[in-house]
Coordinates of C-alpha atoms in Angstrom, one line a residue:
X1463 CA 58.7 -98.2 27.6
X1464 CA 58.0 -95.5 30.1
X1465 CA 61.2 -93.7 31.1
X1466 CA 62.6 -90.5 32.5
X1467 CA 65.2 -89.6 29.9
X1468 CA 67.8 -90.8 32.3
X1469 CA 66.9 -88.3 35.0
X1470 CA 66.6 -89.2 38.7
X1471 CA 65.4 -86.1 40.4
X1472 CA 62.2 -84.0 40.2
X1473 CA 61.2 -82.8 36.8
X1474 CA 61.3 -79.0 36.1
X1475 CA 57.5 -78.8 35.7
X1476 CA 56.9 -75.5 37.3
X1477 CA 57.4 -72.3 35.2
X1478 CA 59.8 -74.1 32.8
X1479 CA 57.2 -76.7 31.6
X1480 CA 59.7 -79.5 31.2
X1481 CA 57.9 -82.7 32.1
X1482 CA 60.3 -85.7 31.7
X1483 CA 58.3 -88.9 31.6
X1484 CA 58.8 -90.0 28.0
X1485 CA 58.4 -93.0 25.7
X1486 CA 61.8 -94.7 25.4
X1487 CA 63.2 -97.9 23.8
X1488 CA 63.8 -100.6 26.4
X1489 CA 67.4 -100.6 27.7
X1490 CA 68.2 -97.2 26.1
X1491 CA 68.9 -95.4 29.4
X1492 CA 72.3 -95.5 31.0
X1493 CA 70.7 -95.8 34.4
X1494 CA 68.3 -98.7 33.9
X1495 CA 66.3 -97.9 37.0
X1496 CA 64.9 -94.8 35.3
X1497 CA 62.9 -97.2 33.1
X1498 CA 61.5 -99.3 36.0
X1499 CA 58.4 -98.3 37.9
X1500 CA 56.4 -99.9 40.7
X1501 CA 52.7 -99.5 41.4
X1502 CA 51.6 -98.4 44.8
X1503 CA 47.9 -98.4 45.7
X1504 CA 47.1 -95.2 47.6
X1505 CA 44.8 -94.9 50.7
X1506 CA 41.9 -93.5 48.6
X1507 CA 42.2 -96.3 46.0
X1508 CA 44.1 -94.9 43.0
X1509 CA 47.5 -96.0 42.0
X1510 CA 50.8 -94.1 41.8
X1511 CA 53.6 -95.1 39.4
X1512 CA 56.8 -94.7 41.3
X1513 CA 60.1 -94.6 39.5
X1514 CA 62.8 -97.0 40.8
X1515 CA 65.6 -94.5 40.4
X1516 CA 64.4 -91.9 42.8
X1517 CA 60.9 -92.9 44.0
X1518 CA 59.2 -90.0 42.3
X1519 CA 55.7 -90.4 41.0
X1520 CA 54.7 -90.1 37.3
X1521 CA 52.2 -87.3 37.9
X1522 CA 50.0 -84.9 35.7
X1523 CA 52.0 -81.7 35.2
X1524 CA 49.4 -79.2 36.3
X1525 CA 47.3 -81.6 38.4
X1526 CA 44.4 -81.0 35.9
X1527 CA 43.5 -84.2 34.1
X1528 CA 42.7 -82.8 30.7
X1529 CA 43.6 -83.8 27.2
X1530 CA 47.2 -82.8 26.3
X1531 CA 48.5 -82.5 29.8
X1532 CA 52.1 -83.8 30.1
X1533 CA 53.5 -86.1 32.7
X1534 CA 56.4 -85.3 35.0
X1535 CA 58.0 -86.8 38.0
X1536 CA 57.3 -85.3 41.4
X1537 CA 57.1 -86.3 45.1
X1538 CA 54.3 -88.8 45.7
X1539 CA 52.0 -86.8 48.0
X1540 CA 48.6 -87.7 46.6
X1541 CA 46.4 -90.0 48.9
X1542 CA 44.2 -90.6 45.8
X1543 CA 47.0 -91.5 43.4
X1544 CA 47.0 -90.4 39.8
X1545 CA 45.8 -93.5 38.0
X1546 CA 43.2 -96.2 37.8
X1547 CA 44.7 -99.4 36.4
X1548 CA 42.4 -100.9 33.7
X1549 CA 43.2 -104.4 32.3
X1550 CA 42.5 -104.8 28.6
X1551 CA 41.0 -108.0 27.0
X1552 CA 44.4 -108.8 25.4
X1553 CA 46.4 -108.7 28.7
X1554 CA 47.8 -105.2 28.6
X1555 CA 46.9 -102.4 31.0
X1556 CA 45.8 -98.8 30.6
X1557 CA 46.4 -96.0 33.1
X1558 CA 43.2 -93.9 33.4
X1559 CA 43.4 -90.6 35.2
X1560 CA 41.7 -90.7 38.6
X1561 CA 40.6 -87.0 38.3
X1562 CA 39.1 -87.5 34.8
X1563 CA 38.2 -91.0 33.8
X1564 CA 37.8 -90.1 30.1
X1565 CA 41.6 -89.6 29.6
X1566 CA 44.5 -92.1 29.6
X1567 CA 48.3 -92.1 29.8
X1568 CA 49.5 -92.0 26.2
X1569 CA 52.9 -92.6 24.6
X1570 CA 52.4 -91.3 21.1
X1571 CA 56.0 -91.6 19.7
X1572 CA 59.5 -92.5 20.9
X1573 CA 61.2 -89.7 22.8
X1574 CA 58.0 -87.7 23.2
X1575 CA 56.6 -86.7 26.5
X1576 CA 53.8 -88.9 27.8
X1577 CA 50.5 -87.1 27.8
X1578 CA 46.8 -87.5 28.6
X1579 CA 44.6 -88.3 25.7
X1580 CA 41.1 -89.4 24.9
X1581 CA 40.8 -93.2 24.3
X1582 CA 42.4 -94.5 21.1
X1583 CA 42.7 -97.9 19.6
X1584 CA 46.3 -97.6 18.2
X1585 CA 48.1 -99.3 21.1
X1586 CA 49.7 -96.0 22.4
X1587 CA 47.7 -96.4 25.7
X1588 CA 48.4 -100.0 26.3
X1589 CA 51.2 -101.0 28.7
X1590 CA 52.7 -104.3 29.6
X1591 CA 53.4 -104.9 33.3
X1592 CA 56.4 -107.2 34.0
X1593 CA 58.0 -108.2 37.3
X1594 CA 61.6 -107.3 37.8

């Protein structure tokens, strides 16, 4: 599950390089809203993932959509959004970077920061969308 490590304000993703969008176990956060996200289609067609706990967007740390970039929460100020939502054949969804359609939002291991990676077939880029 995509979470924020229980944090509700902006990530410290400037000079400190502490992105905080991480892969968590469902229900593991004391503040459950930090594990809930809603999708907002932006004016230029991309999608923003907005966290329910503070309305911050899951955004690419540097703004450069390259392999290895970490994801942190910040104010949603992108008219293009960060993501294209791609439905898979088995009913899951992938989040493809708007700025570089060859990389995808990836949760490689529990507790680790979400990153951008090239396509893989191990399930780490497949997400289930559920209504709350």
